[in-house]
Amino acid sequence: MLKQVSVILLLGASFPAMSLAADNGAIRSITLSSGGLAEVSRAAGVNSDGVIRIEVPLDQVDDILKSLVVSGSVGSVAGMSLAGPQPLQETFKGLPFSLEALSSVPSLLTSMQGAKVSVTSGGKTVEGNILGIEARKADEKAPAYLLTVIDKDGAVETLALGEDASVRLDDPNMRAKLAKAAAAIARGKNDRTRAIDIKVNGVKNSGDVGLTYVVPSPIWKTAYKVVIQGNDKARLQAWTVLENASGEDWEGIKLTLTSAEPVTLKQGLHQLYWRERQEVPVNTASNNVPDPDSGDLSNRRRLASNAEERAAPAPAKAMMGGVSRKAYAADELESPVAPMQIATANPTAATESDISATFELPGTYDLANGDTLSVPIMDAEVEADMVDMYRAGSALRNPIAAVMLKNTTAVSMPAGILTLYDGKTGYIGDSQLSALPKDDTRLASFATDRKVSISEQQTPTEEVASLKVSDGLMNAVVKYRQTTTYTVSGALDGERTVIIEHPIRDGWSFSSAESFGKTATHQRLKVVVPAGTEKTLTAVDEQLQSNGYALVDAEPDMVLGWAASTHDKALTDKLTNLAEARRKQVAAQNDLASFDSELEKITSEQERIRRNIGAVPENSDLKKRYLKALADSEDQITAVDQKRTAMQEDSDRLGDQVAEIIRTF
């Protein structure tokens, strides 16, 4: 095999290797957002030329160009510069040979046709300008290449290129271009970073400026540990889980977490875009588990109507109706050991803003690139009540045991997974916790309560709410009602507080004596069920529908229904008379339809007889029979037609009566 170009370049001019090493400056702090971005603040090292150089991963360049801010009380920013997105391709645009031409001696010499070279192979040397390369098949393994040059005296010489072939470029300019290409290839082999030079004016030392920018980062997660303590209280610890995927180690940095979910956009700023232009041709050419609780929306009304309650939240018993915890303690084996305690977490500075909560972690942290860190961000006692939760339409008749948590920490908590412990019995289940604003509540469901069963029965009814007649039209407002009865069979060994979630029906009103707030999708009902008893809860959904009916076409039974539903005696009498007149009219219309059907049947039979008459011999007995049958059918048609005429007159008379009654409304 022929030598590669990388060997040949040893004969060319030497060149210095470009260094991308840069002192990025120490990271001072990082703020991680729930939007999947990290705000990085770092010290800026300014060199003697007034340039800040940072080296960043190639996939972060777009975001840094978008978001980089130079901060400081002195100086000004003159601009930023960095290598383009495709330096290798851009380099070869200005060279007389392509990247592929450097793969072998024959391809390089072919691309440099006309250049002056000195080539040695097999002990023979030729000098001159390249005329061309000819490929000849020497054997089955590889072709042989024959170089042809013309020397200074005009003589044409050839040289078979072997594995020992070496090339010397006699043109210094061509040697420099080849060296430039080799340097670009060397850089392109490790094209995963970019050195960004930031030119600043008027800065005397590095302590005067800092850099802040926003780059993608893994979303930080939240894991909650909740220990039910009794007395309607629980100990809640929130831990964050985060990763360093920045491409560099974190050493002694300040970490801050924010639950904000900002609008995050990206754009390929470090890419080449060309405006498409219309080409004008020249004449010679052409050219895409239970759901987490979403909260009780009625809390907003309660908080808005009671300023004192906002300042001092009501005790959990008032909120939950004084739910007893003894029933749940009876469900598990009581342990004589002391109640579970969890270690106190380091204090985290938590602050609340209009749209998010911010958690400033204490101290500083070291975290190697690619490693994971988990630290507590909240440790507080919150209000907690044990309840059973049942959602209408569930495939299971048993409710789900849940804890109603009220956020009394004065700061909103982000969504996360939740692990629940009973202070006496230990682990009792897991749950999902959706984002929990301060002073709001969430149901955290964690286990099935098989000691309680719930059945539901739906009873639909409808009644006329009002009737109004105008211009021969009856406008009937009908009230549709669906009554759902929930029967709760309580546990034999303890009291339960049961919350039932009843679906909200768009366009329907809701009422229930057991109403207890609502979520975005469900109304809530609540009942306390003593041990060994049954309780029923009733939910009523109602909707008014207005329908218009033409009285002249109204069905008699419908009209009688209207007459029975109104309390206006005069209207009742008119509707009753109309129903009777419509009943007689409908009967007459049905008789007319029967006569029409009979006439159609006789006429069809006549057609059959006529066809048969034409098919039998003249004066035959069969033809005589057919003629008699035809005469009989004519008599039948006459009789039926007379009856129909009389019935039509009767129907018209009844229609006039209906119209006259309607005119009296």
XYZ file of C-alpha atoms in Angstrom:
665
model
C 0.000 0.000 0.000
C 1.177 3.545 -0.779
C 2.271 5.888 1.985
C -0.355 8.219 3.410
C -0.089 11.961 3.016
C 0.653 12.406 6.714
C 4.035 10.810 6.037
C 4.694 12.992 3.004
C 4.082 16.164 4.991
C 7.269 15.537 6.940
C 9.041 16.843 3.853
C 7.079 20.107 3.934
C 7.410 23.246 6.000
C 7.024 22.886 9.755
C 4.042 24.551 11.470
C 3.050 25.268 15.074
C 0.129 23.404 16.680
C -2.811 25.620 17.624
C -3.673 25.409 21.303
C -7.282 25.700 22.500
C -6.335 25.606 26.133
C -7.925 28.454 28.027
C -8.245 29.477 31.674
C -12.012 29.713 31.937
C -11.883 31.277 35.377
C -13.359 29.751 38.524
C -17.087 29.102 38.662
C -18.566 31.222 41.429
C -22.157 30.003 41.420
C -24.667 27.947 39.463
C -28.445 28.380 39.468
C -30.345 25.339 38.195
C -33.819 25.923 36.767
C -36.684 23.471 36.442
C -36.718 24.566 32.817
C -33.598 22.453 32.182
C -31.085 25.321 32.116
C -28.150 26.294 34.292
C -27.175 29.920 34.897
C -23.391 29.874 35.343
C -21.520 32.767 36.955
C -17.741 32.659 36.911
C -14.710 34.854 37.390
C -13.187 36.253 34.208
C -9.449 36.102 33.598
C -8.344 39.069 31.460
C -4.967 38.745 29.686
C -2.550 41.522 28.834
C -4.321 42.162 25.525
C -7.630 42.816 27.278
C -9.093 39.479 26.157
C -11.127 37.004 28.195
C -10.779 33.516 26.746
C -13.095 30.677 27.713
C -13.129 27.217 26.188
C -16.553 25.598 26.032
C -18.064 22.407 24.584
C -19.188 22.809 21.001
C -22.820 21.990 21.882
C -22.938 24.957 24.317
C -21.707 27.589 21.861
C -25.178 28.546 20.571
C -26.500 29.144 24.097
C -23.427 31.101 25.162
C -23.646 33.347 22.114
C -27.310 33.871 23.007
C -26.967 34.546 26.734
C -23.397 35.604 27.663
C -23.262 38.703 29.865
C -20.037 40.402 30.987
C -20.643 42.093 34.336
C -18.518 44.654 36.113
C -18.437 48.251 37.281
C -15.634 49.236 34.905
C -14.777 48.666 31.266
C -16.848 47.908 28.218
C -17.289 44.951 25.878
C -15.893 45.324 22.377
C -17.047 41.959 20.997
C -16.528 38.207 20.833
C -14.777 36.019 18.285
C -14.358 32.269 17.823
C -13.690 29.672 15.173
C -16.598 28.960 12.840
C -18.831 25.912 13.006
C -17.057 24.101 10.158
C -13.415 25.239 10.182
C -12.166 22.218 8.243
C -14.569 22.704 5.337
C -13.977 26.446 5.315
C -10.186 25.941 5.227
C -10.333 23.671 2.173
C -12.518 26.148 0.289
C -9.366 28.264 -0.233
C -6.991 25.413 -1.116
C -6.304 23.953 -4.573
C -7.040 20.397 -3.400
C -9.841 18.693 -1.472
C -9.760 16.880 1.857
C -10.237 13.560 0.073
C -7.183 14.256 -2.140
C -4.891 13.952 0.908
C -5.751 10.292 1.425
C -2.900 8.968 -0.799
C 0.049 10.012 -2.947
C -1.696 9.289 -6.292
C -4.814 11.269 -5.369
C -2.720 14.210 -4.104
C -0.591 14.295 -7.260
C -3.710 14.053 -9.415
C -5.284 17.062 -7.665
C -2.037 19.080 -8.105
C -1.804 18.588 -11.861
C 0.659 21.144 -13.306
C 2.554 21.689 -10.029
C 6.344 21.348 -9.969
C 7.468 18.352 -7.902
C 10.330 15.977 -7.289
C 9.150 12.382 -6.820
C 11.281 9.372 -5.863
C 10.205 5.708 -5.962
C 12.098 2.448 -6.437
C 15.436 4.280 -6.508
C 14.405 6.500 -9.420
C 13.700 10.240 -9.189
C 11.849 12.431 -11.638
C 11.531 16.225 -11.507
C 9.128 18.427 -13.406
C 5.556 19.562 -13.721
C 2.838 16.937 -13.219
C 1.038 15.953 -16.395
C -1.137 13.235 -14.868
C -1.522 9.915 -13.049
C -2.497 6.733 -14.858
C -3.931 3.736 -12.945
C -2.859 0.385 -14.328
C -4.040 -3.011 -13.120
C -0.903 -4.779 -11.904
C -2.550 -7.677 -10.048
C -5.810 -8.597 -8.311
C -4.853 -6.904 -5.047
C -4.290 -3.268 -5.967
C -3.785 -1.121 -9.071
C -0.386 0.365 -9.945
C -0.027 4.101 -10.580
C 2.196 5.652 -13.262
C 3.210 9.288 -12.825
C 3.960 11.395 -15.904
C 5.910 14.681 -15.663
C 7.493 17.124 -18.076
C 10.925 18.410 -17.048
C 12.487 21.813 -17.595
C 13.910 20.722 -20.944
C 10.518 19.577 -22.215
C 11.226 15.879 -21.877
C 8.352 13.696 -20.691
C 9.247 11.111 -18.045
C 7.275 8.428 -16.244
C 7.649 6.873 -12.802
C 5.876 3.857 -11.321
C 4.783 4.789 -7.808
C 5.585 2.130 -5.232
C 5.149 1.909 -1.466
C 8.384 3.831 -0.934
C 7.216 6.823 -3.019
C 8.102 10.244 -1.596
C 7.175 13.682 -2.894
C 8.874 17.036 -2.545
C 6.976 20.167 -3.563
C 9.295 22.637 -5.237
C 6.804 25.518 -4.951
C 7.108 27.151 -1.440
C 3.575 28.558 -1.733
C 2.160 25.108 -2.428
C 4.120 23.665 0.533
C 2.561 26.283 2.818
C -0.941 25.436 1.613
C -0.353 21.754 2.207
C 0.921 22.500 5.720
C -2.179 24.633 6.370
C -4.387 21.741 5.300
C -2.572 19.330 7.612
C -2.998 21.724 10.545
C -6.734 22.040 9.825
C -7.068 18.255 9.748
C -5.313 17.979 13.101
C -7.716 20.476 14.648
C -10.754 18.868 13.048
C -9.989 15.459 14.549
C -10.852 16.884 17.986
C -13.429 19.490 17.003
C -15.521 19.269 20.191
C -14.755 22.598 21.830
C -14.503 26.259 20.933
C -12.303 28.947 22.412
C -14.307 32.178 22.673
C -12.300 35.405 22.891
C -14.127 38.290 24.547
C -12.493 41.643 23.970
C -13.000 44.129 26.829
C -11.802 47.717 27.067
C -10.762 49.596 30.172
C -10.308 46.592 32.477
C -7.079 46.575 34.484
C -7.416 43.340 36.457
C -9.517 40.195 36.409
C -11.320 41.012 39.638
C -13.238 43.806 37.944
C -15.386 41.577 35.679
C -17.348 38.345 35.723
C -19.160 36.187 33.181
C -22.729 34.917 33.321
C -24.380 32.676 30.754
C -27.140 30.092 30.483
C -26.565 26.584 29.097
C -28.569 23.329 29.033
C -28.515 21.247 32.196
C -30.309 18.119 33.444
C -33.545 18.952 35.257
C -33.141 18.827 39.008
C -35.541 16.467 40.767
C -37.241 16.482 44.156
C -37.750 13.501 46.455
C -39.912 13.954 49.550
C -39.771 12.019 52.800
C -42.855 12.413 54.992
C -43.202 10.934 58.488
C -46.738 10.969 59.923
C -46.299 12.032 63.546
C -49.851 12.140 64.915
C -51.814 15.139 66.200
C -52.575 16.095 62.588
C -48.905 16.837 61.921
C -46.176 15.374 59.721
C -42.457 15.933 59.295
C -41.601 16.754 55.672
C -38.134 16.734 54.187
C -37.560 17.657 50.547
C -34.317 16.517 48.916
C -33.027 17.584 45.553
C -31.244 15.239 43.154
C -29.067 16.961 40.562
C -26.240 16.134 38.172
C -23.175 17.916 36.893
C -23.244 17.510 33.113
C -21.471 20.786 32.333
C -18.328 19.233 30.899
C -16.086 20.444 33.760
C -15.693 19.755 37.463
C -17.380 21.992 40.045
C -15.088 23.063 42.838
C -16.291 25.150 45.742
C -19.325 26.537 43.955
C -22.489 28.079 45.356
C -25.620 26.169 44.280
C -29.103 27.652 43.928
C -32.258 25.891 42.728
C -35.320 27.590 41.282
C -38.668 25.984 40.536
C -39.405 28.501 37.795
C -40.356 27.017 34.449
C -39.315 29.803 32.075
C -39.871 29.812 28.342
C -36.647 28.304 27.001
C -35.630 28.728 23.378
C -32.609 27.812 21.341
C -31.276 28.925 17.985
C -28.349 27.803 15.862
C -26.397 31.059 16.149
C -23.104 29.251 15.532
C -24.238 27.960 12.151
C -23.975 29.218 8.594
C -27.187 30.346 6.937
C -27.429 31.596 3.386
C -30.245 33.702 2.085
C -31.823 32.039 -0.908
C -31.765 34.283 -3.957
C -33.519 34.002 -7.251
C -31.088 33.025 -9.940
C -31.178 35.006 -13.167
C -29.900 32.703 -15.913
C -27.364 33.810 -18.485
C -28.224 33.167 -22.118
C -25.653 30.376 -22.332
C -26.641 28.591 -19.077
C -29.574 27.624 -16.759
C -29.891 26.585 -13.187
C -42.413 17.615 13.876
C -50.639 4.994 39.474
C -53.309 7.479 40.570
C -52.971 10.851 39.038
C -51.338 13.377 41.355
C -53.787 15.648 43.135
C -54.136 19.038 41.445
C -55.398 20.763 44.576
C -58.649 22.141 45.955
C -59.678 25.172 43.908
C -62.080 26.312 46.615
C -59.038 27.218 48.718
C -58.727 30.326 46.562
C -62.196 31.505 47.544
C -61.640 30.781 51.213
C -58.313 32.590 51.260
C -59.682 35.543 49.310
C -62.682 35.954 51.646
C -60.766 35.683 54.906
C -57.606 37.753 55.273
C -57.088 36.520 58.811
C -57.063 32.937 57.596
C -54.291 33.841 55.133
C -52.184 35.249 57.964
C -52.879 32.354 60.360
C -54.018 29.156 58.555
C -56.799 27.229 60.257
C -55.847 24.055 62.115
C -55.990 20.868 60.174
C -59.005 19.669 62.111
C -61.040 22.594 60.852
C -59.873 21.919 57.334
C -60.519 18.176 57.434
C -63.363 18.054 59.918
C -61.289 16.733 62.836
C -60.179 13.440 61.295
C -59.129 10.845 63.835
C -55.848 9.020 63.340
C -56.671 6.206 65.747
C -58.480 4.242 63.066
C -55.333 4.068 60.971
C -53.163 3.146 63.910
C -55.504 0.214 64.491
C -54.885 -1.027 60.958
C -51.202 -1.719 61.652
C -49.402 -3.586 64.407
C -48.560 -1.094 67.103
C -44.846 -1.140 67.912
C -43.649 -0.345 71.435
C -40.548 1.406 70.086
C -40.231 5.180 70.118
C -41.735 7.118 67.186
C -39.568 7.413 64.080
C -37.319 10.474 63.950
C -35.430 11.763 60.915
C -32.215 13.686 61.126
C -32.413 17.456 60.947
C -31.407 18.875 57.580
C -29.013 21.748 57.032
C -30.903 25.007 56.678
C -31.608 26.119 53.119
C -32.520 29.711 52.356
C -35.916 29.412 50.636
C -37.605 32.451 49.134
C -40.903 32.898 47.296
C -41.449 35.043 44.204
C -44.498 35.656 42.053
C -44.005 32.589 39.873
C -41.440 30.370 41.594
C -39.594 29.328 44.705
C -35.820 29.613 45.062
C -33.664 27.395 47.272
C -30.152 28.639 48.046
C -28.182 25.654 49.309
C -25.925 26.274 52.299
C -22.123 26.303 51.891
C -20.296 25.358 48.730
C -20.039 22.112 46.800
C -17.495 20.054 44.877
C -18.961 17.829 42.178
C -16.991 16.107 39.440
C -18.320 16.234 35.908
C -20.862 13.434 35.426
C -21.509 12.920 39.168
C -24.817 13.185 41.064
C -25.544 15.181 44.223
C -28.513 14.887 46.596
C -29.026 17.371 49.447
C -32.036 18.501 51.525
C -33.731 21.743 50.544
C -36.622 21.789 53.046
C -37.228 20.383 56.522
C -40.454 21.434 58.215
C -43.497 20.323 60.162
C -46.703 20.562 58.124
C -50.389 19.892 58.690
C -51.447 16.367 57.707
C -54.725 14.431 57.932
C -55.363 10.792 57.053
C -58.339 10.184 54.742
C -59.722 7.652 52.274
C -60.107 8.896 48.704
C -62.444 7.353 46.119
C -62.840 8.538 42.523
C -66.178 7.905 40.825
C -66.078 5.272 38.109
C -63.135 3.431 39.659
C -62.771 -0.226 38.734
C -62.098 -0.993 42.424
C -64.739 -0.608 45.125
C -62.098 0.067 47.752
C -60.884 3.617 48.351
C -57.256 4.692 48.424
C -55.729 5.674 51.737
C -54.203 9.136 51.470
C -52.750 11.929 53.526
C -53.985 15.472 53.043
C -50.919 17.721 53.270
C -51.146 21.459 53.752
C -48.092 23.499 52.806
C -47.438 25.677 55.847
C -43.754 26.190 55.007
C -44.312 29.707 53.568
C -42.663 28.670 50.297
C -44.057 26.771 47.310
C -42.766 23.240 46.878
C -41.924 21.709 43.468
C -43.448 18.495 42.153
C -41.732 15.260 43.061
C -41.993 11.687 44.251
C -43.004 11.154 47.870
C -42.191 8.349 50.324
C -44.488 8.052 53.343
C -43.666 6.652 56.781
C -45.907 6.175 59.767
C -44.102 7.376 62.883
C -44.941 4.090 64.659
C -45.135 1.405 61.962
C -42.623 2.616 59.364
C -42.979 2.648 55.589
C -46.594 2.793 54.333
C -46.321 3.695 50.640
C -45.245 6.017 47.846
C -47.091 8.798 46.085
C -46.756 11.598 43.554
C -46.825 15.187 44.687
C -47.716 17.841 42.154
C -46.403 21.370 42.609
C -47.689 22.577 45.986
C -48.025 26.361 46.415
C -47.775 27.754 49.930
C -50.985 27.488 51.990
C -52.434 25.048 49.446
C -53.326 21.389 50.013
C -52.651 18.128 48.191
C -53.923 14.590 48.604
C -51.066 12.108 48.533
C -52.522 8.637 47.870
C -50.332 5.766 49.019
C -52.245 2.464 49.594
C -55.575 0.648 49.092
C -57.866 0.540 52.140
C -59.518 -2.871 51.703
C -61.501 -2.537 54.937
C -63.775 0.047 53.313
C -65.958 -0.489 50.239
C -67.928 2.024 48.179
C -70.723 1.491 45.659
C -72.364 4.028 43.400
C -75.743 4.190 41.664
C -76.923 6.700 39.086
C -80.584 7.680 38.604
C -81.370 9.907 35.613
C -84.646 11.885 35.504
C -86.087 14.718 33.474
C -88.908 17.194 33.979
C -90.344 20.165 32.155
C -89.256 23.353 33.880
C -91.268 25.816 31.780
C -93.464 25.982 28.676
C -94.087 28.896 26.345
C -96.080 28.961 23.116
C -95.409 31.558 20.445
C -96.391 31.590 16.764
C -97.354 27.943 16.799
C -94.058 26.862 18.415
C -93.779 25.307 21.837
C -90.567 26.291 23.627
C -90.057 23.661 26.321
C -87.298 24.092 28.894
C -86.467 20.632 30.243
C -84.467 20.023 33.406
C -82.296 16.933 33.147
C -81.139 15.594 36.493
C -78.713 12.801 37.299
C -78.586 11.750 40.919
C -75.569 9.702 41.987
C -75.760 7.929 45.326
C -72.526 6.735 46.926
C -72.846 4.129 49.672
C -69.815 3.839 51.953
C -69.449 0.688 54.057
C -67.028 1.629 56.805
C -64.293 -0.409 58.451
C -65.298 -2.647 61.335
C -62.439 -1.579 63.563
C -62.187 2.177 63.195
C -63.601 5.460 61.998
C -62.821 6.704 58.502
C -63.036 10.064 56.821
C -63.882 9.441 53.163
C -63.462 11.937 50.329
C -65.240 11.085 47.091
C -64.247 12.747 43.840
C -67.274 13.215 41.604
C -66.588 14.195 37.948
C -67.372 17.743 36.871
C -69.741 17.775 33.884
C -69.337 20.773 31.619
C -72.543 22.791 31.318
C -74.157 21.089 34.335
C -74.771 22.539 37.787
C -73.755 20.545 40.857
C -75.181 20.297 44.348
C -74.584 18.072 47.347
C -75.085 18.369 51.080
C -71.660 16.747 51.496
C -69.810 19.098 49.126
C -66.198 19.693 50.145
C -64.365 21.774 47.533
C -63.291 20.706 44.073
C -60.303 20.086 41.838
C -59.883 21.132 38.227
C -61.739 17.984 37.102
C -63.780 16.729 40.085
C -66.142 17.902 42.804
C -65.286 16.608 46.250
C -67.679 15.148 48.818
C -66.691 14.302 52.385
C -68.224 12.136 55.079
C -67.059 10.727 58.420
C -67.980 7.028 58.705
C -67.951 5.579 62.235
C -66.696 2.026 62.702
C -69.055 -0.666 61.412
C -71.579 1.737 59.862
C -72.758 2.763 56.419
C -73.124 6.284 55.097
C -74.663 7.556 51.886
C -73.669 10.650 49.966
C -75.734 12.157 47.177
C -74.462 14.216 44.261
C -76.922 15.910 41.920
C -76.002 17.186 38.451
C -78.607 19.278 36.645
C -78.844 20.877 33.237
C -81.565 22.967 31.580
C -82.124 22.393 27.870
C -84.435 24.525 25.728
C -86.102 22.821 22.781
C -88.541 24.164 20.206
C -91.361 22.068 18.740
C -93.914 22.885 16.021
C -97.308 22.248 17.659
C -98.819 21.219 14.333
C -96.432 18.220 14.228
C -96.145 17.482 17.960
C -96.787 13.900 19.046
C -99.979 13.502 21.113
C -98.171 11.805 24.008
C -95.630 14.643 24.152
C -98.422 17.212 24.208
C -100.139 15.307 27.049
C -96.831 15.303 28.903
C -96.645 19.079 28.561
C -100.226 19.368 29.795
C -99.392 17.327 32.899
C -96.244 19.344 33.700
C -97.680 22.862 33.631
C -99.477 24.537 36.532
C -101.416 26.907 34.249
C -104.961 25.433 34.043
C -105.872 27.346 30.891
C -102.721 26.106 29.172
C -103.371 22.598 30.464
C -106.888 22.587 28.975
C -105.641 23.871 25.610
C -102.850 21.306 25.500
C -105.271 18.523 26.434
C -107.644 19.540 23.635
C -104.699 19.786 21.240
C -103.482 16.323 22.256
C -106.949 14.819 21.595
C -107.244 16.602 18.236
C -103.746 15.507 17.262
C -104.540 11.930 18.309
C -107.563 11.854 15.963
C -105.581 13.559 13.212
C -102.702 11.083 13.535
C -105.186 8.172 13.452
C -106.729 9.568 10.246
C -103.284 10.058 8.725
C -102.416 6.463 9.596
C -105.618 5.242 7.918
C -104.759 7.259 4.822
C -101.347 5.653 4.778
C -102.993 2.215 5.019
C -105.300 2.973 2.083
C -102.336 4.185 0.029
C -100.449 1.005 0.832
C -103.476 -1.129 -0.158
C -103.909 0.750 -3.446
C -100.226 0.272 -4.246
C -100.528 -3.451 -3.561
C -103.636 -3.835 -5.827
C -102.002 -1.829 -8.610
C -98.914 -4.025 -8.454
C -101.097 -7.129 -8.679
C -102.868 -5.672 -11.741
C -99.539 -5.239 -13.512
C -98.751 -8.893 -12.901
C -102.150 -9.975 -14.238
C -101.753 -7.889 -17.399
C -98.360 -9.476 -18.115
C -99.871 -12.947 -17.687
C -102.831 -12.114 -19.992
C -100.430 -11.264 -22.787
C -98.563 -14.536 -22.317
C -101.485 -17.045 -22.558
C -103.415 -18.172 -25.706
C -106.524 -16.351 -26.822
C -109.880 -17.836 -25.714
C -108.137 -20.118 -23.215
C -109.694 -20.824 -19.822
C -106.606 -19.359 -18.121
C -106.951 -16.093 -19.997
C -110.612 -15.882 -18.952
C -109.568 -16.350 -15.326
C -107.005 -13.550 -15.640
C -109.566 -11.215 -17.200
C -112.025 -11.862 -14.343
C -109.265 -11.234 -11.762
C -108.411 -7.951 -13.497
C -112.059 -6.866 -13.341
C -112.250 -7.763 -9.639
C -109.110 -5.694 -8.905
C -110.665 -2.699 -10.651
C -113.685 -3.024 -8.365
C -111.354 -3.186 -5.341
C -109.504 -0.051 -6.445
C -112.792 1.823 -6.816
C -113.970 0.786 -3.340
C -110.666 1.606 -1.631
C -110.397 4.911 -3.454
C -113.876 5.907 -2.247
C -112.911 5.109 1.352
C -109.650 7.022 0.961
C -111.453 10.090 -0.378
C -113.776 10.090 2.639
C -110.850 9.622 5.002
C -108.909 12.455 3.313
C -111.861 14.774 3.929
C -111.951 13.664 7.563
C -108.181 14.209 7.905
C -108.407 17.678 6.389
C -111.236 18.537 8.804
C -109.184 17.310 11.778
C -106.192 19.289 10.523
C -108.301 22.422 10.487
C -109.354 21.702 14.065
C -105.717 21.349 15.138
C -104.844 24.618 13.417
C -107.789 26.372 15.080
C -106.766 25.128 18.544
C -103.190 26.294 17.936
C -104.464 29.748 16.991
C -106.087 30.042 20.430
C -102.739 29.769 22.276
